[in-house]
XYZ file of C-alpha atoms in Angstrom:
674
model
C 1.582 17.750 -35.762
C 0.374 20.556 -37.926
C 1.416 24.084 -37.164
C -1.030 26.600 -38.602
C -0.100 29.531 -36.423
C 1.641 32.733 -37.441
C 5.259 32.955 -36.350
C 6.445 34.981 -33.394
C 8.923 36.973 -35.422
C 11.047 38.298 -32.510
C 12.293 34.756 -31.909
C 13.901 34.447 -35.327
C 17.308 35.699 -36.296
C 16.870 35.922 -40.077
C 19.198 38.066 -42.118
C 16.659 39.760 -44.369
C 16.773 43.516 -44.718
C 14.193 45.335 -42.579
C 12.050 46.293 -45.569
C 11.830 42.740 -46.824
C 11.160 41.294 -43.378
C 8.131 43.533 -43.178
C 7.096 42.678 -46.699
C 7.540 38.969 -46.206
C 4.754 38.987 -43.635
C 2.398 41.256 -45.550
C -0.921 39.645 -46.516
C -1.087 37.988 -49.922
C -4.047 38.240 -52.254
C -4.081 34.638 -53.425
C -3.535 31.308 -51.719
C 0.183 31.073 -51.297
C 3.050 29.798 -49.244
C 3.043 31.677 -45.924
C 6.457 33.351 -45.787
C 6.390 33.009 -42.026
C 5.668 29.340 -41.930
C 9.268 28.183 -42.077
C 11.538 27.985 -39.074
C 13.782 30.831 -40.135
C 16.800 28.599 -40.750
C 18.896 28.852 -43.905
C 17.787 32.387 -44.770
C 20.193 33.980 -47.237
C 20.971 37.682 -47.418
C 18.907 39.707 -49.797
C 20.985 40.859 -52.708
C 20.009 44.252 -53.990
C 20.833 43.544 -57.639
C 19.517 45.255 -60.718
C 19.818 44.033 -64.295
C 18.027 42.598 -67.295
C 16.679 39.626 -65.374
C 13.107 39.579 -66.542
C 13.853 37.575 -69.684
C 11.576 34.588 -69.246
C 10.548 33.660 -72.817
C 6.769 33.590 -72.231
C 6.105 36.513 -69.939
C 6.363 40.275 -69.623
C 9.723 41.737 -68.774
C 10.417 42.352 -65.096
C 13.749 42.999 -63.390
C 14.414 41.279 -60.068
C 15.656 43.672 -57.387
C 16.026 41.099 -54.623
C 15.339 37.513 -53.586
C 14.984 36.172 -50.048
C 15.052 32.470 -49.216
C 12.170 32.055 -46.774
C 12.729 28.335 -46.153
C 13.524 25.191 -48.106
C 10.148 25.278 -49.884
C 9.598 28.969 -50.638
C 11.299 32.251 -51.507
C 10.328 35.897 -51.861
C 10.984 37.877 -55.073
C 11.089 41.671 -55.168
C 10.321 42.737 -58.757
C 11.094 46.216 -60.042
C 7.479 46.669 -61.147
C 4.009 45.638 -60.092
C 3.302 41.969 -60.719
C 0.905 41.581 -63.701
C -2.486 40.486 -62.478
C -3.475 36.994 -63.564
C -0.077 36.016 -65.030
C 1.119 32.519 -64.118
C 4.388 32.710 -62.187
C 5.865 30.053 -64.480
C 5.622 32.553 -67.372
C 7.661 35.045 -65.360
C 10.453 32.896 -63.945
C 12.773 30.054 -64.794
C 14.226 28.483 -61.659
C 16.919 25.876 -61.159
C 19.302 24.914 -58.390
C 22.970 24.018 -58.879
C 24.063 21.880 -55.927
C 27.486 21.819 -54.317
C 28.268 18.604 -56.220
C 27.674 20.607 -59.450
C 24.515 18.679 -60.322
C 21.541 20.758 -61.431
C 17.976 20.331 -60.146
C 14.997 21.911 -61.877
C 12.779 23.580 -59.302
C 9.058 23.146 -59.962
C 6.996 26.194 -58.949
C 3.735 25.110 -57.334
C 2.043 28.272 -56.047
C 2.533 31.992 -55.512
C 0.989 34.942 -53.697
C 1.201 38.662 -54.404
C 1.494 41.058 -51.483
C -1.601 43.233 -51.102
C 0.554 46.003 -49.629
C 3.277 46.061 -52.291
C 2.333 44.263 -55.505
C 5.968 44.014 -56.582
C 6.547 41.463 -53.794
C 5.667 37.861 -54.646
C 6.050 34.816 -52.416
C 6.698 31.642 -54.414
C 6.305 28.029 -53.312
C 8.108 25.167 -54.971
C 8.021 21.380 -54.641
C 8.324 20.354 -50.997
C 11.358 18.080 -51.233
C 13.446 19.916 -53.869
C 15.941 21.567 -51.517
C 15.527 19.751 -48.203
C 18.925 18.783 -46.843
C 20.736 20.352 -49.793
C 23.130 23.269 -50.349
C 24.041 25.179 -53.491
C 22.968 28.134 -55.641
C 19.436 29.014 -56.661
C 19.093 30.680 -60.080
C 15.947 32.718 -60.741
C 16.218 33.992 -64.334
C 19.626 35.746 -64.241
C 19.564 36.225 -60.491
C 21.634 33.913 -58.235
C 21.247 33.223 -54.521
C 23.232 30.807 -52.344
C 21.329 28.498 -49.975
C 22.276 25.902 -47.392
C 19.689 23.562 -45.925
C 22.125 20.708 -45.385
C 22.435 21.507 -41.666
C 18.894 22.666 -41.065
C 17.902 22.132 -37.437
C 15.193 19.634 -36.608
C 12.052 21.396 -35.351
C 9.310 19.942 -33.171
C 5.816 21.416 -33.051
C 3.502 20.689 -30.104
C -0.204 21.456 -29.738
C -1.614 21.948 -26.240
C -5.355 22.116 -25.572
C -6.298 23.335 -22.100
C -9.116 24.193 -19.676
C -9.297 25.539 -16.120
C -11.678 26.628 -13.359
C -14.757 24.720 -14.501
C -16.253 25.046 -10.986
C -19.024 22.538 -11.418
C -20.254 23.761 -14.809
C -20.829 20.196 -15.980
C -23.402 21.438 -18.482
C -20.570 22.989 -20.545
C -18.840 19.693 -21.305
C -20.940 18.658 -24.348
C -19.955 21.899 -26.103
C -16.342 21.516 -24.940
C -16.259 18.068 -26.525
C -17.349 19.553 -29.857
C -14.806 22.343 -29.493
C -11.993 19.898 -28.777
C -12.887 17.781 -31.801
C -12.911 20.883 -33.992
C -9.564 22.026 -32.578
C -7.977 18.675 -33.379
C -9.351 18.774 -36.920
C -7.893 22.246 -37.366
C -4.547 21.951 -35.604
C -3.892 18.226 -35.295
C -3.538 16.075 -32.187
C -1.999 17.382 -28.998
C -1.901 17.241 -25.210
C -5.101 18.009 -23.253
C -4.467 19.570 -19.820
C -6.626 20.981 -17.022
C -5.312 23.596 -14.566
C -7.594 22.830 -11.640
C -10.777 23.844 -9.787
C -13.235 21.377 -11.238
C -14.753 21.244 -7.732
C -17.286 23.667 -6.144
C -19.692 26.229 -7.441
C -22.951 24.695 -8.716
C -25.733 22.286 -7.931
C -24.006 19.731 -10.136
C -21.064 19.670 -7.776
C -23.149 19.692 -4.614
C -25.103 16.706 -5.850
C -22.389 14.632 -7.540
C -19.142 15.791 -5.884
C -17.176 16.005 -9.144
C -17.909 12.501 -10.395
C -20.188 13.912 -13.101
C -17.431 16.164 -14.449
C -14.966 13.291 -14.304
C -17.105 11.175 -16.634
C -16.739 13.837 -19.334
C -13.043 14.411 -18.633
C -12.417 10.695 -19.099
C -14.380 10.816 -22.332
C -12.221 13.707 -23.586
C -9.034 11.804 -22.654
C -7.193 14.407 -20.613
C -3.453 13.876 -20.305
C -2.857 15.561 -16.921
C -4.607 17.539 -14.170
C -3.231 19.814 -11.448
C -5.175 20.230 -8.215
C -6.693 23.667 -7.603
C -7.473 25.143 -4.193
C -11.176 24.284 -4.506
C -10.380 20.585 -4.900
C -9.833 20.723 -1.116
C -13.094 22.481 -0.193
C -14.645 19.304 1.192
C -11.759 18.631 3.574
C -12.958 17.340 6.916
C -10.918 17.363 10.149
C -12.003 13.805 10.924
C -12.463 12.175 7.503
C -9.921 13.983 5.344
C -10.810 14.108 1.622
C -12.860 11.028 0.682
C -14.588 12.751 -2.280
C -11.282 13.951 -3.737
C -9.740 10.513 -3.288
C -12.677 9.016 -5.198
C -12.213 11.605 -7.946
C -8.534 10.660 -8.349
C -9.199 6.919 -8.170
C -11.735 7.011 -10.996
C -9.741 9.289 -13.287
C -8.332 7.935 -16.539
C -5.429 10.381 -16.419
C -2.636 11.213 -13.924
C -2.496 14.121 -11.452
C 0.497 16.397 -10.851
C 1.392 18.515 -7.835
C 5.087 19.168 -7.222
C 4.587 21.602 -4.332
C 1.890 19.530 -2.620
C 2.608 16.818 -0.063
C -0.181 14.260 0.431
C 1.788 11.970 2.730
C 0.185 13.369 5.892
C -3.255 12.117 4.828
C -3.405 8.302 4.827
C -6.472 8.444 2.570
C -4.143 9.190 -0.350
C -1.549 6.505 0.424
C -2.660 4.071 -2.282
C -2.752 6.732 -5.032
C 0.234 8.864 -4.026
C 3.419 8.317 -6.052
C 5.007 11.707 -5.452
C 8.745 12.246 -5.498
C 10.749 12.755 -8.681
C 9.322 12.285 -12.139
C 7.601 9.338 -13.798
C 8.204 8.148 -17.352
C 5.300 5.714 -17.104
C 2.616 7.578 -15.185
C -0.520 5.569 -14.431
C -4.087 6.840 -14.536
C -5.609 7.766 -11.205
C -2.257 8.389 -9.481
C -0.563 11.527 -8.112
C 2.955 12.559 -9.192
C 5.261 15.548 -8.868
C 5.952 15.426 -12.590
C 5.420 13.105 -15.535
C 6.902 12.602 -18.998
C 4.641 12.144 -22.016
C 5.939 10.969 -25.382
C 4.546 13.003 -28.266
C 5.587 12.129 -31.828
C 8.748 10.518 -30.505
C 9.689 13.530 -28.341
C 9.665 13.572 -24.527
C 7.597 16.334 -22.929
C 7.808 16.953 -19.172
C 4.757 18.141 -17.197
C 4.743 19.147 -13.523
C 2.051 20.704 -11.331
C 2.006 23.689 -8.960
C -0.907 24.819 -6.769
C -1.217 28.121 -4.915
C 0.338 28.046 -1.457
C -2.517 30.001 0.100
C -4.788 26.992 -0.380
C -4.151 26.500 3.345
C -5.961 29.799 3.960
C -8.700 29.782 1.340
C -9.704 26.119 1.369
C -9.548 23.103 3.712
C -6.524 20.952 2.771
C -6.230 19.627 6.338
C -3.138 17.369 6.360
C -2.109 18.122 2.779
C 0.741 20.644 2.870
C 2.196 23.100 0.350
C 5.707 24.359 -0.363
C 7.084 27.411 -2.174
C 5.978 27.445 -5.790
C 9.221 28.769 -7.282
C 11.502 26.446 -5.329
C 9.407 23.411 -6.256
C 9.339 24.477 -9.918
C 13.107 24.960 -10.023
C 13.621 21.503 -8.567
C 11.377 19.984 -11.239
C 13.145 21.798 -14.091
C 16.474 20.515 -12.767
C 15.139 16.949 -12.543
C 13.777 16.991 -16.094
C 17.025 18.344 -17.491
C 19.036 15.708 -15.621
C 16.918 13.118 -17.409
C 17.484 14.754 -20.776
C 13.955 16.158 -21.066
C 14.229 19.660 -22.541
C 10.594 20.463 -23.343
C 8.925 21.376 -20.047
C 5.337 22.395 -19.222
C 4.290 23.814 -15.841
C 0.604 23.067 -15.217
C -0.288 25.605 -12.542
C -3.088 26.876 -10.346
C -1.380 30.121 -9.309
C -3.209 32.806 -11.263
C -1.944 34.738 -14.258
C -0.928 37.925 -12.412
C -2.454 37.267 -8.966
C -1.157 38.267 -5.526
C 2.658 38.357 -5.880
C 3.088 37.473 -2.206
C 1.955 33.924 -2.981
C 3.149 33.846 -6.599
C 1.613 33.888 -10.051
C 2.383 32.606 -13.541
C 4.216 35.713 -14.742
C 6.430 35.653 -11.659
C 7.040 31.930 -12.086
C 8.159 32.478 -15.684
C 10.654 35.162 -14.647
C 11.937 33.376 -11.543
C 12.477 29.882 -12.963
C 14.241 29.738 -16.306
C 13.829 26.585 -18.345
C 10.038 26.337 -18.233
C 8.888 26.415 -21.843
C 5.124 26.658 -21.350
C 2.925 27.587 -18.377
C -0.699 26.458 -18.614
C -2.487 28.201 -15.757
C -5.688 28.657 -13.805
C -7.027 30.231 -10.572
C -7.405 33.863 -11.696
C -9.996 33.048 -14.409
C -8.010 35.143 -16.899
C -8.620 35.030 -20.645
C -5.098 35.082 -22.102
C -5.292 35.305 -25.884
C -2.937 35.081 -27.599
C -0.565 33.518 -25.080
C 1.875 35.851 -23.350
C 5.569 35.306 -24.038
C 7.995 36.144 -21.219
C 11.536 36.796 -22.453
C 13.135 38.505 -19.432
C 13.999 37.038 -16.035
C 13.362 38.811 -12.736
C 16.668 40.671 -13.088
C 15.509 42.103 -16.413
C 17.978 39.980 -18.350
C 17.087 38.268 -21.614
C 16.173 34.601 -21.241
C 14.812 31.807 -23.393
C 11.074 32.333 -24.005
C 8.348 31.023 -21.699
C 4.825 30.907 -23.165
C 2.024 31.609 -20.636
C -1.640 30.725 -21.290
C -4.963 30.525 -19.436
C -8.498 29.872 -20.710
C -10.838 31.988 -18.600
C -13.470 30.166 -16.558
C -16.502 27.884 -16.360
C -15.835 25.923 -19.547
C -16.504 28.963 -21.713
C -13.326 28.397 -23.715
C -10.985 25.709 -24.887
C -7.486 27.122 -24.944
C -5.212 26.218 -27.850
C -1.455 26.767 -27.750
C 1.071 25.745 -30.365
C 4.785 25.894 -29.655
C 7.695 25.020 -31.913
C 10.977 23.913 -30.337
C 14.430 23.846 -31.900
C 16.708 20.837 -31.507
C 17.817 22.119 -28.078
C 14.260 22.333 -26.735
C 14.119 26.139 -26.966
C 10.823 27.731 -28.000
C 11.343 29.498 -31.314
C 7.737 29.985 -32.324
C 4.319 30.077 -30.639
C 0.775 31.268 -30.957
C -2.678 30.277 -29.796
C -6.307 31.188 -29.339
C -9.324 30.706 -27.106
C -12.102 28.808 -28.870
C -15.529 29.756 -27.505
C -17.370 26.578 -26.507
C -20.661 28.471 -26.357
C -20.468 29.056 -30.107
C -20.490 25.310 -30.822
C -23.325 22.791 -30.787
C -23.203 20.153 -28.048
C -21.683 16.820 -28.981
C -24.643 14.406 -29.295
C -23.069 11.590 -27.263
C -21.957 13.967 -24.519
C -25.362 15.657 -24.484
C -27.006 12.288 -23.891
C -24.560 11.623 -21.035
C -25.511 14.945 -19.443
C -29.277 14.387 -19.416
C -29.616 12.337 -16.187
C -27.331 14.725 -14.303
C -29.294 17.758 -15.459
C -32.619 16.109 -14.674
C -31.510 15.474 -11.096
C -30.250 19.037 -10.763
C -33.441 20.576 -12.139
C -35.522 18.636 -9.639
C -33.340 19.950 -6.809
C -33.149 23.432 -8.322
C -36.928 23.808 -8.352
C -37.710 22.184 -5.011
C -39.479 24.774 -2.785
C -37.530 25.814 0.321
C -40.658 26.773 2.270
C -40.117 30.533 2.412
C -40.920 33.732 0.545
C -38.385 36.531 0.127
C -39.971 39.975 0.330
C -37.010 41.888 -1.106
C -34.006 41.103 -3.294
C -30.857 40.148 -1.391
C -27.909 41.172 -3.593
C -24.364 39.871 -3.302
C -22.320 42.916 -4.401
C -18.666 42.886 -5.491
C -16.357 45.795 -6.273
C -15.364 44.103 -9.532
C -18.987 44.329 -10.654
C -18.983 48.094 -10.193
C -20.711 48.136 -6.788
C -19.613 50.668 -4.179
C -20.001 48.078 -1.446
C -18.906 44.449 -1.423
C -19.853 41.291 0.414
C -16.110 41.026 1.089
C -15.792 44.494 2.631
C -19.178 45.635 3.974
C -22.199 44.492 5.905
C -24.896 43.147 3.569
C -28.495 42.096 4.123
C -27.708 38.607 2.855
C -24.747 38.327 5.227
C -27.026 39.312 8.087
C -29.553 36.646 7.129
C -26.921 33.910 6.896
C -25.324 34.713 10.257
C -28.725 34.855 11.940
C -29.501 31.421 10.511
C -26.216 30.096 11.916
C -26.870 31.626 15.330
C -30.356 30.130 15.317
C -28.883 26.645 14.733
C -26.009 27.204 17.180
C -28.320 28.178 20.047
C -30.095 24.859 19.680
C -26.727 23.107 20.196
C -25.393 25.474 22.890
C -27.604 28.171 24.412
C -24.532 30.159 25.539
C -23.483 31.014 21.963
C -23.179 34.820 21.735
C -22.639 35.388 17.994
C -22.259 33.765 14.603
C -19.706 34.756 11.948
C -19.688 34.182 8.180
C -16.751 34.915 5.881
C -17.762 37.032 2.894
C -15.854 34.754 0.492
C -18.256 31.931 1.351
C -21.317 33.849 0.135
C -21.425 33.155 -3.589
C -24.728 34.310 -5.115
C -27.680 36.680 -4.528
C -31.287 35.652 -3.920
C -34.120 37.266 -5.850
C -37.399 38.234 -4.253
C -40.179 35.676 -4.468
C -40.606 32.003 -3.673
C -37.262 30.548 -2.575
C -35.983 27.223 -3.913
C -33.414 24.773 -2.612
C -31.340 25.391 -5.719
C -31.033 29.090 -4.913
C -29.824 28.420 -1.384
C -27.192 25.936 -2.520
C -25.911 28.464 -5.026
C -25.554 31.003 -2.215
C -23.562 28.583 -0.027
C -22.222 25.866 -2.341
C -19.343 24.563 -0.232
C -21.283 22.387 2.185
C -19.490 23.797 5.252
C -20.678 22.659 8.653
C -21.454 24.680 11.734
C -18.631 24.773 14.272
C -18.595 26.166 17.812
C -15.415 27.757 19.196
C -14.500 28.762 22.754
C -12.547 32.024 22.574
C -11.380 34.728 24.922
C -12.443 38.309 24.337
C -8.839 39.100 23.387
C -8.862 36.348 20.745
C -12.143 37.666 19.341
C -10.644 41.134 19.009
C -7.636 39.640 17.178
C -9.991 37.832 14.805
C -11.837 41.024 13.902
C -8.525 42.807 13.305
C -7.904 40.091 10.698
C -11.391 40.652 9.297
C -10.876 44.386 8.615
C -7.140 44.239 7.872
C -7.596 45.057 4.162
C -10.590 47.396 4.515
C -11.972 49.143 2.591
C -10.537 46.773 -0.042
C -12.081 43.337 -0.529
C -10.987 40.337 1.521
C -12.674 36.947 1.392
C -12.145 36.665 5.148
C -14.279 39.738 5.961
C -16.633 38.587 8.746
C -20.380 39.226 8.771
C -21.963 39.122 12.231
C -25.296 37.977 13.617
C -27.927 40.162 15.280
C -26.912 41.341 18.752
C -23.306 41.992 17.723
C -21.928 45.401 16.836
C -18.453 46.012 15.405
C -17.008 49.507 15.045
C -13.666 50.036 13.314
C -11.694 52.699 11.492
C -9.957 51.728 8.231
C -7.890 54.947 8.418
C -5.991 53.486 11.366
C -3.015 51.149 10.962
C -3.854 47.513 10.135
C -3.908 45.505 13.340
C -5.129 48.517 15.331
C -8.409 49.261 13.607
C -11.061 47.761 15.911
C -12.557 50.559 18.003
C -15.152 48.445 19.799
C -16.779 45.016 19.749
C -20.098 44.852 21.551
C -22.748 42.240 22.247
C -26.332 42.735 23.354
C -27.093 41.674 26.929
C -30.594 42.219 28.349
C -31.380 44.775 25.675
C -28.175 46.770 26.180
C -24.905 46.671 24.198
C -21.820 45.992 26.298
C -18.165 45.698 25.373
C -16.516 42.320 25.019
C -14.274 41.640 28.014
C -10.690 40.743 27.096
C -10.353 38.013 29.769
C -13.859 36.586 29.457
C -14.440 33.312 27.564
C -17.175 33.234 24.924
C -18.810 30.653 22.656
C -19.117 31.739 19.028
C -20.355 29.936 15.907
C -18.931 29.896 12.392
C -18.405 27.467 9.527
C -15.764 24.741 9.789
C -13.635 26.374 7.059
C -13.199 29.580 9.064
C -13.026 27.765 12.402
C -10.038 25.712 11.311
C -8.012 28.701 10.082
C -9.391 29.461 6.627
C -8.699 32.949 5.246
C -5.750 33.317 7.606
C -7.614 33.087 10.933
C -4.713 31.647 12.895
C -6.340 32.558 16.206
C -9.297 30.312 15.313
C -7.019 27.531 14.076
C -5.053 27.578 17.342
C -8.226 27.385 19.402
C -9.458 24.456 17.305
C -6.133 22.649 17.658
C -6.276 23.240 21.419
C -9.549 21.307 21.560
C -11.777 24.363 21.924
C -13.703 23.667 18.714
C -16.681 21.383 18.022
C -18.335 20.630 14.678
C -22.036 20.319 15.435
C -23.029 18.956 12.024
C -25.438 21.427 10.468
C -24.646 22.189 6.804
C -24.574 25.870 5.836
C -27.346 25.966 3.229
C -29.542 23.655 5.308
C -29.328 26.060 8.262
C -30.328 28.882 5.941
C -33.234 26.853 4.558
C -34.571 25.947 8.011
C -34.289 29.460 9.424
C -35.987 31.054 6.430
C -38.749 28.448 6.614
C -39.297 29.372 10.274
C -39.636 33.033 9.280
C -41.951 32.287 6.343
C -41.850 35.779 4.868
C -38.241 36.974 4.905
C -37.399 40.687 4.907
C -33.761 41.642 5.608
C -31.713 44.812 5.296
C -28.439 46.404 6.385
C -28.805 47.360 10.054
C -25.548 48.976 11.107
C -24.082 45.824 12.635
C -20.670 46.732 11.160
C -19.587 50.379 11.063
C -16.436 51.811 9.473
C -15.847 55.250 10.976
C -13.600 56.218 8.050
C -16.494 55.725 5.621
C -18.668 58.130 7.625
């Protein structure tokens, strides 16, 4: 594989003087050997020697003050004067090598470059195979320099191309295909990896359940995929994960997930080969870790998904273990098998919540991982981060950490060079913007029928007119309020739609609840389309009724406002006729001041011992976002899925209203904010 990246100089232990190390990496004015392109082995000490050494017969006189052997194909000369512009290097120097066996080899000079910072410094290239595997003395005019490339370590360079968090942006694949082809032309072949969350987020996904994206991923010939939390969004208490199973079955690449256990869901039995590592991984199968052979070298790949998938998605009977413990076990297994080049393909987040782990923590906690290709936090990491200290602050072998943003905007490129012991000695990378490339013609043709179907759905009238804009604010967008921390008009509309549907199933339902993390887009004023509603609630969650005591409801709302006024995806919006008052200045767990419901036109407090029927989506009802009190009630048989899909309930309710005009009404009040 080609390696066209600059070297990470801190990894090399050359013996140049400080001044010449700096000079060796200074830009050159003409096309030349890159002094940093070698592996740093065989560098000889610079000899600060003066004398009458500029006596080449056909060139101006120049003394040589120092020579540095860059690698077996190039060296750096420090002349005593500025290099004459336009003079061929062959007129300035005569070069030969006397080998240890006393034979003499003439060294043919092939190219040179003059430093733009110090024009007395010249990097010289010579014939590629002159000194490989040899040892002896290099003579440059009257200057002599010992070299030894007889024991030069064998280096291995690996390219990794990577994507993550596509979230249903199928329309980006034609440009990604072009970008990948360009990357391979530039850097050579390499591994292609995806760090999860292909599922959820757009009309493409709602219509085709990931099968559209998979067609392009198969075309691009991915080498491995790790499950993200959103791959489990369609989990159903009764049916499990049929759409995800279909996605795996039809994939022409393997899946990895070392801290995920699929054995509790029989739907995965025929595609689940977890346990240990596989040297012959099959397409459409799930493994803890796999070994790929690249240019005769074995490269280990294992997968890790965030443990809080159990709270933020619907994995049902798929379970998760500690990320660091699972990673350590995989590193140990690979090393036992003699595999010393190890990639962790993760969906943890670059620097996300440390309580559930992230890529930087993983790098410091588990030594022996060479590269971490990540997702989940949608972070643009360019160039890749290099972690060189463990969690105790002690120096460790480097771990290269990369992530490529979100939504197919970038193709990540990482190049790592390993020494003969599998230690990273060199790395670099970039994010190539897919949006700057033209779509691949074949891929663009593949996309057309998918886009046509989506456009028809996108533009289908929903039967309602929105009088005012309904924003979906987030703190990260600079808004003072957030759908994940405050009452919003859109949250009020959604919960009212749920209550409207719930009352038709059970007239005793007192309130409906919607987690803020499940509200994904605003709606603009004007005629409303089906496409807009699906973008607002893209997860296809179904209405669920729960029987709860007043005490359990109070516990649930303590969970809702636990992080206030900071954002929390589990923040609960409430339907009309419910009033929550809390104080975020009080200790978490003791913040709810009152929870009231409207009865015969009057607000009354919830009774601790009274039983109530409430409505929410099946994700929240089964414990999503950490609602253990809901999960326990559901497991006790006090929950019923009544079948209505979230965006369909919103469509029907808005159609009943015709003209829709919603605002913030004071349903949720934080006394601290007043």
